[in-house]
PDB file of C-alpha atoms in Angstrom:
ATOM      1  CA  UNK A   1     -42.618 156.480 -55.016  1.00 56.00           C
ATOM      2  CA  UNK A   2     -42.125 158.939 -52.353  1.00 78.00           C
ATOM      3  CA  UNK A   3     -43.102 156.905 -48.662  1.00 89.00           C
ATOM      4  CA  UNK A   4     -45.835 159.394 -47.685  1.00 95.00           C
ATOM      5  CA  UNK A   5     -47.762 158.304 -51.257  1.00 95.00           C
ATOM      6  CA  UNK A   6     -47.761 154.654 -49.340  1.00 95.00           C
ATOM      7  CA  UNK A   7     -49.749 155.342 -46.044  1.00 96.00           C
ATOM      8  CA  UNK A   8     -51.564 157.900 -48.089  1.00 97.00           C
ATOM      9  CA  UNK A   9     -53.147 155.177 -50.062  1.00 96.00           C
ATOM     10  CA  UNK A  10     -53.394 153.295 -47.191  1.00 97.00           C
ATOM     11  CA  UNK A  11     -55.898 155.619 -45.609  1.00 97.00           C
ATOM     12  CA  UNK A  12     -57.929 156.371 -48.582  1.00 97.00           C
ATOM     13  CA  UNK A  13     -57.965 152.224 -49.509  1.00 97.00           C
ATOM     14  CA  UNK A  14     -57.235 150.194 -46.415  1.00 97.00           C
ATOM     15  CA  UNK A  15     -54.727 148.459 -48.549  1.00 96.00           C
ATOM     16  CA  UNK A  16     -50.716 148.621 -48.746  1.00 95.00           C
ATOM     17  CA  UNK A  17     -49.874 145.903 -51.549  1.00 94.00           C
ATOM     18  CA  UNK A  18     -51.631 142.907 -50.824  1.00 96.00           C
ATOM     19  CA  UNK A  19     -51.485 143.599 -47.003  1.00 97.00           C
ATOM     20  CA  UNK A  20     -55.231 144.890 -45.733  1.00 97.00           C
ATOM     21  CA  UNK A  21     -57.367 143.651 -43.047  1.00 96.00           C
ATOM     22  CA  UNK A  22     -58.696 140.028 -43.419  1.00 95.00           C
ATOM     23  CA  UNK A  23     -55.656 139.542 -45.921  1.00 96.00           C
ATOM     24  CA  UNK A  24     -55.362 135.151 -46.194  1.00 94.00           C
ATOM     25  CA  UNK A  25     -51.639 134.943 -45.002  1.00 94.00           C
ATOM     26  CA  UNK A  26     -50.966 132.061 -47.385  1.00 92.00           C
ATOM     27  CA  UNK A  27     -51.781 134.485 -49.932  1.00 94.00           C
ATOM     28  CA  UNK A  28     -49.372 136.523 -48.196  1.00 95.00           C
ATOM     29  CA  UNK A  29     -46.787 134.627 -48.115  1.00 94.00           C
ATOM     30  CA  UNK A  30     -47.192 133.255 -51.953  1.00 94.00           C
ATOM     31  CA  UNK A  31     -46.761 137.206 -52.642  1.00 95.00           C
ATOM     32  CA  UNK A  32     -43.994 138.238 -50.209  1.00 96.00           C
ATOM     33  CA  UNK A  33     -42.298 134.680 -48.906  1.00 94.00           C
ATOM     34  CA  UNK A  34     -42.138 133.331 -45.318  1.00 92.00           C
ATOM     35  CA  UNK A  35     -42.977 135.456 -42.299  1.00 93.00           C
ATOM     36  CA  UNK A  36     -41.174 135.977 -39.004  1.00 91.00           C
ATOM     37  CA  UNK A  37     -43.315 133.631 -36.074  1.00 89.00           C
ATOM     38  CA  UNK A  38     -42.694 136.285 -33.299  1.00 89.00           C
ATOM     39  CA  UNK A  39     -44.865 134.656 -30.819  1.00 86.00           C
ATOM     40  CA  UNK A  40     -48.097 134.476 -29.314  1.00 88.00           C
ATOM     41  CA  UNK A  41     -50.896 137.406 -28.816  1.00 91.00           C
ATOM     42  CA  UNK A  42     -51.508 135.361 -25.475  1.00 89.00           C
ATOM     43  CA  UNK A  43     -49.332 133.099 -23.299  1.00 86.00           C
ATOM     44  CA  UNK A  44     -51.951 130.372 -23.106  1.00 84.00           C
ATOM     45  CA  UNK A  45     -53.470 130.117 -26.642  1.00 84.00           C
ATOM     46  CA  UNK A  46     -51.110 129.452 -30.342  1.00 82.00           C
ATOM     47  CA  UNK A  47     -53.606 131.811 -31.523  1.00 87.00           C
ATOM     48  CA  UNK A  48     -53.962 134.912 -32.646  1.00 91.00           C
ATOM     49  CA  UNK A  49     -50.362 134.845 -32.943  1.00 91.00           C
ATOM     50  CA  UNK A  50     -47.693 137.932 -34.035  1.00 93.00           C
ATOM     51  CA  UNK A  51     -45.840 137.410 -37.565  1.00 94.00           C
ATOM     52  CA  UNK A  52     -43.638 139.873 -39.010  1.00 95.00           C
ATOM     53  CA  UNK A  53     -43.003 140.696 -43.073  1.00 96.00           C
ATOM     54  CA  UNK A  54     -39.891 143.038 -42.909  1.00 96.00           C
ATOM     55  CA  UNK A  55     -40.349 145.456 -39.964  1.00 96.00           C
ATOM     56  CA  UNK A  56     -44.473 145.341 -40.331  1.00 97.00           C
ATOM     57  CA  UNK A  57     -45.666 143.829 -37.238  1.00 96.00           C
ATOM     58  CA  UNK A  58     -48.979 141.786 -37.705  1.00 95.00           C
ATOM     59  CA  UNK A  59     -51.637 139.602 -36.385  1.00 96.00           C
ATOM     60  CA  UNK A  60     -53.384 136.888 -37.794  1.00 95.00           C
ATOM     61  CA  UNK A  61     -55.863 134.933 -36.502  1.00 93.00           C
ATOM     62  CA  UNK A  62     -56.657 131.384 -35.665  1.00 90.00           C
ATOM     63  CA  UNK A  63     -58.143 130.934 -39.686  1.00 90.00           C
ATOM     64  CA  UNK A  64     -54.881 132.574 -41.148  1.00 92.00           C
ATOM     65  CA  UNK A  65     -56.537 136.269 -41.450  1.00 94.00           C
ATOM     66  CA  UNK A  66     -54.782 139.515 -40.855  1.00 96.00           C
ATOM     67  CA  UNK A  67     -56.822 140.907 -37.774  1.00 96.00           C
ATOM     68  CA  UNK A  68     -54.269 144.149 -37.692  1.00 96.00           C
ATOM     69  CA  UNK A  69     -50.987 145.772 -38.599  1.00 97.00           C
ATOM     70  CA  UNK A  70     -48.414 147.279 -37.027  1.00 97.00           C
ATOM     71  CA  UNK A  71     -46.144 149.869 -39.218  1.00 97.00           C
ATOM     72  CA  UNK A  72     -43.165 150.836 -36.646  1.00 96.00           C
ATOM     73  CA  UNK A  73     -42.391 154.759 -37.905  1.00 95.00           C
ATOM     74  CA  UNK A  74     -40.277 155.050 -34.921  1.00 94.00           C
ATOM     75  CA  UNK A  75     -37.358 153.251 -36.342  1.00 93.00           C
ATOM     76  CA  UNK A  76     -36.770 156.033 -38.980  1.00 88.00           C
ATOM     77  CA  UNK A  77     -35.525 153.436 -41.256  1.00 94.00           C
ATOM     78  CA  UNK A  78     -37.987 150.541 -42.531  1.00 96.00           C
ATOM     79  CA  UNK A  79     -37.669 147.645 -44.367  1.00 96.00           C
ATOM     80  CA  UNK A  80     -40.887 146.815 -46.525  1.00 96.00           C
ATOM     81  CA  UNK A  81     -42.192 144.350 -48.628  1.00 95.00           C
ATOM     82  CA  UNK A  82     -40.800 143.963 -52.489  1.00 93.00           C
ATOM     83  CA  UNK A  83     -42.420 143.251 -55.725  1.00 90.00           C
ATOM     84  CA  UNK A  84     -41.213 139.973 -55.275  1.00 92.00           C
ATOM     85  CA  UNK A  85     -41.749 137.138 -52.401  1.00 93.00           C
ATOM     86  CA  UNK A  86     -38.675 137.491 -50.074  1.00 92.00           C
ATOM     87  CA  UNK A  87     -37.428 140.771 -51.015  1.00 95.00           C
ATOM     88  CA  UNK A  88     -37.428 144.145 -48.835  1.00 96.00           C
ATOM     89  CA  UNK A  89     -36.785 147.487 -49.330  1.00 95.00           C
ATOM     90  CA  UNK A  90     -35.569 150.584 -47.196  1.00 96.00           C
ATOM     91  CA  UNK A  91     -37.623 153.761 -46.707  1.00 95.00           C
ATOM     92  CA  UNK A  92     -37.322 156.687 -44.636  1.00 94.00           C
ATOM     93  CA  UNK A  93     -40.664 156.563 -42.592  1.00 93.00           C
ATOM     94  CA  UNK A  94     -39.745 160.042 -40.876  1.00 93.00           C
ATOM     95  CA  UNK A  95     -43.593 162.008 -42.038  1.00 95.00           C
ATOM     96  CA  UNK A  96     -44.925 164.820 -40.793  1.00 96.00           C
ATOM     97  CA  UNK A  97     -48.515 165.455 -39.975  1.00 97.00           C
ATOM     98  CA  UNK A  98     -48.886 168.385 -42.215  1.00 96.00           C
ATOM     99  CA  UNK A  99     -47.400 166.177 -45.277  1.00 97.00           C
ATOM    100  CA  UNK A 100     -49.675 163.135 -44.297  1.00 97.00           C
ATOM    101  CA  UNK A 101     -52.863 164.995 -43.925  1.00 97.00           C
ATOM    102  CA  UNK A 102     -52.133 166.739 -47.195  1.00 97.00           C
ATOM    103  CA  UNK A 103     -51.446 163.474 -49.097  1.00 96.00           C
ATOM    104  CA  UNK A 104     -54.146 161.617 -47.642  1.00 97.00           C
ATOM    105  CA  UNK A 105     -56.337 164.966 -49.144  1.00 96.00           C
ATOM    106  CA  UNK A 106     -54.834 164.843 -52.329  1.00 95.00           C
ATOM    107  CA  UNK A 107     -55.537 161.052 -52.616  1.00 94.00           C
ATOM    108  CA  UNK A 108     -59.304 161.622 -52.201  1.00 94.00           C
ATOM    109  CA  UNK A 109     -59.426 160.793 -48.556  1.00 95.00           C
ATOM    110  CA  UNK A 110     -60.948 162.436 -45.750  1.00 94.00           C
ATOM    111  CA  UNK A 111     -59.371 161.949 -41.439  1.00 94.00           C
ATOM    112  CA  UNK A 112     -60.132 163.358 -38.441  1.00 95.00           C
ATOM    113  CA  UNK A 113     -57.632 164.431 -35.825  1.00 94.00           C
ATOM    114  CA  UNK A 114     -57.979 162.940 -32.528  1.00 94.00           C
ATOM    115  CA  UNK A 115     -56.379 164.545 -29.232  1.00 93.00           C
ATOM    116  CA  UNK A 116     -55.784 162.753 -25.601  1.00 91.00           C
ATOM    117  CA  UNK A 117     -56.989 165.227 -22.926  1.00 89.00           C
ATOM    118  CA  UNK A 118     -53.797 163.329 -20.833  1.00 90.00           C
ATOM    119  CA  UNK A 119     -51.098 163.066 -23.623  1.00 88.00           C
ATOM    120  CA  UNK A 120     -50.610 166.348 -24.957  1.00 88.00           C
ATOM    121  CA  UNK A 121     -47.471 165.746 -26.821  1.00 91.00           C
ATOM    122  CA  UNK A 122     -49.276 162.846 -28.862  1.00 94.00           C
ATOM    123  CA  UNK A 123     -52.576 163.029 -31.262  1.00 95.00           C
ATOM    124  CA  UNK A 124     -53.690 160.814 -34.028  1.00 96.00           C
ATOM    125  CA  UNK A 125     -55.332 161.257 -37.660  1.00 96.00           C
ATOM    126  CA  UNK A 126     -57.719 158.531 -37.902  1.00 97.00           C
ATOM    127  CA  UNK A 127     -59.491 157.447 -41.224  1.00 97.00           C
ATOM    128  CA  UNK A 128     -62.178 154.391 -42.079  1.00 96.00           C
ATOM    129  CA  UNK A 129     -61.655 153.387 -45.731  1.00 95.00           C
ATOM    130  CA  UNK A 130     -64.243 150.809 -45.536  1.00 93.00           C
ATOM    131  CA  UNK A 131     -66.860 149.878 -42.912  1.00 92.00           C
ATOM    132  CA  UNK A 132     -65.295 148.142 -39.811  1.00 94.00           C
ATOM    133  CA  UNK A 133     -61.452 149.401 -41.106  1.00 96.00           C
ATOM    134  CA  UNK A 134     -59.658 151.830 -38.851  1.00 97.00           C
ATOM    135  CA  UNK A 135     -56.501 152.984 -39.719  1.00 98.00           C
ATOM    136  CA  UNK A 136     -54.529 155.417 -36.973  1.00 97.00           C
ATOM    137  CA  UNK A 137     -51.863 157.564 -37.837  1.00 98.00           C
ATOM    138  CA  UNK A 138     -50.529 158.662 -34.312  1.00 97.00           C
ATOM    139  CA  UNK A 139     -47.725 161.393 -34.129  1.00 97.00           C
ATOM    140  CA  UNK A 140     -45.586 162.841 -31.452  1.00 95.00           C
ATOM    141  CA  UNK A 141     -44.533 166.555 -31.207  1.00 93.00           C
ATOM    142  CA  UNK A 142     -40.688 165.327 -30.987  1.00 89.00           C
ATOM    143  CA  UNK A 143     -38.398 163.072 -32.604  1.00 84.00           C
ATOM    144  CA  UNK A 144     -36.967 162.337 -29.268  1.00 82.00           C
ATOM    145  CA  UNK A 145     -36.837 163.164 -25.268  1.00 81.00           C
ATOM    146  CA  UNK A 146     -33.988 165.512 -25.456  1.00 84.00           C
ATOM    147  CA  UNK A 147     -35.339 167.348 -28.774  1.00 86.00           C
ATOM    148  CA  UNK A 148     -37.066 170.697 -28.677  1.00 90.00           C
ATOM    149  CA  UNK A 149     -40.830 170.688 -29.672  1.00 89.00           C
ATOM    150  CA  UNK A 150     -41.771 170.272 -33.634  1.00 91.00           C
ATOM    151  CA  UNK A 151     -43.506 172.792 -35.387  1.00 93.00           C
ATOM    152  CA  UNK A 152     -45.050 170.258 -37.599  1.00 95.00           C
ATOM    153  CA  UNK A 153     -44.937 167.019 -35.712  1.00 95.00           C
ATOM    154  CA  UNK A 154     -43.405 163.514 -36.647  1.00 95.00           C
ATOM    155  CA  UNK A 155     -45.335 160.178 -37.565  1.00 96.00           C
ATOM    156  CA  UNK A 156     -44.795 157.753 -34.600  1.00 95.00           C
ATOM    157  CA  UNK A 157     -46.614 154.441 -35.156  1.00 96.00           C
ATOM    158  CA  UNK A 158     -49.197 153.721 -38.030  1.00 97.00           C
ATOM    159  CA  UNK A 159     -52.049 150.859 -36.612  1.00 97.00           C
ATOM    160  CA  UNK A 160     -54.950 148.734 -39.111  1.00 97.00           C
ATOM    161  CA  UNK A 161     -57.368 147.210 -36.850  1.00 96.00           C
ATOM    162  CA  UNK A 162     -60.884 146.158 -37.943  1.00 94.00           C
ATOM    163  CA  UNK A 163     -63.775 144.954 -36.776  1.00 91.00           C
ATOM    164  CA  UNK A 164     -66.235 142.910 -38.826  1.00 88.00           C
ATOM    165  CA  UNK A 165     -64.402 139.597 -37.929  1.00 86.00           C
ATOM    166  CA  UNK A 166     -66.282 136.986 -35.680  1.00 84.00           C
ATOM    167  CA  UNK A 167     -65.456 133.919 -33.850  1.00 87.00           C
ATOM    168  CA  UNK A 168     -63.226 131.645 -35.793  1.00 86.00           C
ATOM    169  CA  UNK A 169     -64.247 128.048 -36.723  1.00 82.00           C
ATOM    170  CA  UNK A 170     -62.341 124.872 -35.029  1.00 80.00           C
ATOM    171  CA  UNK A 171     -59.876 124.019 -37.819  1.00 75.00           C
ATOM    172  CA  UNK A 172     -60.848 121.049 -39.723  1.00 75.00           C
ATOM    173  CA  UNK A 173     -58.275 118.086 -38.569  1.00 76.00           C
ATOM    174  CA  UNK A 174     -58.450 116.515 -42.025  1.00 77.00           C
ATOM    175  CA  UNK A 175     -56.906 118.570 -43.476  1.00 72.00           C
ATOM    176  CA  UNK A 176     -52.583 118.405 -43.892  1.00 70.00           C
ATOM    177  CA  UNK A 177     -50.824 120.717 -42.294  1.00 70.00           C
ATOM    178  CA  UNK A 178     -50.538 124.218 -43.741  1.00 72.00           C
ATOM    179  CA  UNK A 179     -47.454 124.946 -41.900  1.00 74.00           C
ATOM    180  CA  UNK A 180     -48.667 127.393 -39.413  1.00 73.00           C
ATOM    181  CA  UNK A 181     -50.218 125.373 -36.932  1.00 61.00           C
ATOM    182  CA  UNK A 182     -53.524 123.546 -38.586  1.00 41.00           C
ATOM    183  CA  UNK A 183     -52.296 120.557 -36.299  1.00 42.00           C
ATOM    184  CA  UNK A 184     -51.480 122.384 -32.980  1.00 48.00           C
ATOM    185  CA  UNK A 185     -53.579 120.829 -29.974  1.00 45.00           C
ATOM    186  CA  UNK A 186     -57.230 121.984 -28.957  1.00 40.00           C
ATOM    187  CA  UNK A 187     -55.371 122.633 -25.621  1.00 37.00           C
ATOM    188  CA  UNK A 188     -53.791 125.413 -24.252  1.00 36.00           C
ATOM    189  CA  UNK A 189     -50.588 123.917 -23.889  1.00 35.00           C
ATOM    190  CA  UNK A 190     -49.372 125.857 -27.309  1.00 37.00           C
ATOM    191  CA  UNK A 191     -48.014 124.179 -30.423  1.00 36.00           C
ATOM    192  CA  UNK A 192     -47.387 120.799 -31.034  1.00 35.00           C
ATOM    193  CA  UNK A 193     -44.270 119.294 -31.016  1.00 32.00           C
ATOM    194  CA  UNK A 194     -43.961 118.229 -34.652  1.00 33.00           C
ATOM    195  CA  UNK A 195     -44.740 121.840 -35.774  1.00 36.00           C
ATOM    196  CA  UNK A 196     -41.836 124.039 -36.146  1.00 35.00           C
ATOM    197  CA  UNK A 197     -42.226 128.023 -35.136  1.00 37.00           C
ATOM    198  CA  UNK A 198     -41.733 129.684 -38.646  1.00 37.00           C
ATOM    199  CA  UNK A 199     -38.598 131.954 -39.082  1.00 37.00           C
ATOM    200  CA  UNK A 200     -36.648 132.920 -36.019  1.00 35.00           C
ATOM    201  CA  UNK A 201     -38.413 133.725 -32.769  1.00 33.00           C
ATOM    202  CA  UNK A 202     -37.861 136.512 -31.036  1.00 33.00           C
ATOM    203  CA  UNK A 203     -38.633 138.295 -27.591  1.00 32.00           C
ATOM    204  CA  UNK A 204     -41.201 140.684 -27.937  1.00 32.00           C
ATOM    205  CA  UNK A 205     -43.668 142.354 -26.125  1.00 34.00           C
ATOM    206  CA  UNK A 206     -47.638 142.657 -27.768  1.00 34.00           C
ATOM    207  CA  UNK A 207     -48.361 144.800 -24.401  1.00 35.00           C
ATOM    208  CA  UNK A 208     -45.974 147.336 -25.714  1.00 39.00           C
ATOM    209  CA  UNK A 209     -46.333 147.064 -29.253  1.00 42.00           C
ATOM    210  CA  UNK A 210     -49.559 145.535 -30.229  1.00 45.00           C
ATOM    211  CA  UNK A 211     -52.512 146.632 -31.657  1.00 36.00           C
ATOM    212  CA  UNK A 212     -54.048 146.700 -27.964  1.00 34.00           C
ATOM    213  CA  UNK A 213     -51.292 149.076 -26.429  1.00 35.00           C
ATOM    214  CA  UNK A 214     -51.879 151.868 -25.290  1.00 33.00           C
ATOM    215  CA  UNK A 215     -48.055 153.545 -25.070  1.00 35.00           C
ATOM    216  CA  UNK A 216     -45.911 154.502 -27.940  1.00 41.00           C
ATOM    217  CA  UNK A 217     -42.946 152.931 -28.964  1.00 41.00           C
ATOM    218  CA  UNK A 218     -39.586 154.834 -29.849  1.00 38.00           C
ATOM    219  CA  UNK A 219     -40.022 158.659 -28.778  1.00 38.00           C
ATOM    220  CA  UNK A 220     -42.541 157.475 -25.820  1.00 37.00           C
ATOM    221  CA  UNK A 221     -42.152 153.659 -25.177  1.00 35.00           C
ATOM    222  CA  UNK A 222     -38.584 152.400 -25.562  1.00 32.00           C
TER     223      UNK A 222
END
């Protein structure tokens, strides 16, 4: 399957695979094996915390659900989940606007184009697939500083956020330990001792790069 079919369906669905908004990440995991454990939304508080399936970026929340999703187009190159848990595959993320908009069309969806009065070299297409779903397709008119401006411009950063989600519950103590922090203390001194981070931690920045940022990455952002 050509990439474009992929966010395509995305925007019509809210889905890609079994990744969509309130996704269980167990259920993740049983599908496409352990995550990266990037680090904490927030310095004081385990969660929501950032975990990683190939180069999607994603938050979960305190009761394990996917609260949004991060697909890096910047990096050209992307490695994305498998049909089975643990393996990744490559795909050439570089899109254009005009190919998007016309898959997305094609697939039965309908977006709207959204423009920044004070970033004229950046707009987004922007589709709801199902109430409280947003999913933002955000494109620059250059692959990079130095290159002359695009004609049909390139797909920067792709962003699932929703918003139906409340409060979540206190975990229930009883329970054993799932392996992702069921155990971690009611204070905000992080995660307990006897839990280990899952995969390999790694510096990064949720200012930059999280669902909550306001400045492209790659082209834009560094």
């Amino acid at each position: 399957m050509d990439f474009v079919a992929e966010p395509a369906v995305l925007a019509v669905t809210g889905r890609m695979g079994s990744l969509s908004y309130g996704a269980s990440l167990p259920d993740l995991v049983a599908a496409y094996g352990e995550p990266v454990a990037y680090g904490r939304v927030h310095k004081k508080s385990r969660w929501p915390h950032w975990f990683g399936f190939g180069s999607l970026q994603m938050v979960f929340c305190r009761c394990r659900r996917l609260d949004s999703m991060i697909i890096p187009a910047w990096r050209e190159e992307l490695e994305l989940t498998g049909p089975r848990p643990g393996e990744l595959r490559k795909v050439d993320s570089r899109i254009t606007e005009g190919a998007l908009a016309a898959a997305i069309t094609d697939a039965g969806g309908r977006w709207r184009s959204v423009e920044y009065e004070n970033l004229t070299n950046q707009r987004s297409l922007e589709t709801e697939p199902i109430n409280d779903v947003r999913v933002g397709f955000a494109f620059t008119d250059r692959q990079s500083y130095d290159s002359p401006p695009l004609d049909d411009w390139i797909l920067n950063k792709v962003n699932v956020r929703g918003f139906s989600h409340g409060p979540c519950p206190e975990p229930d103590r009883s329970l054993p330990d799932d392996g992702y922090g069921v155990q971690e203390p009611s204070a905000v001194d992080g995660l307990s001792r006897s839990q280990p981070a899952l995969g390999h931690r790694v510096p990064f920045r949720p200012d930059r790069g999280g669902p909550a940022g306001q400045q492209l990455q790659g082209v834009l952002g560094g």
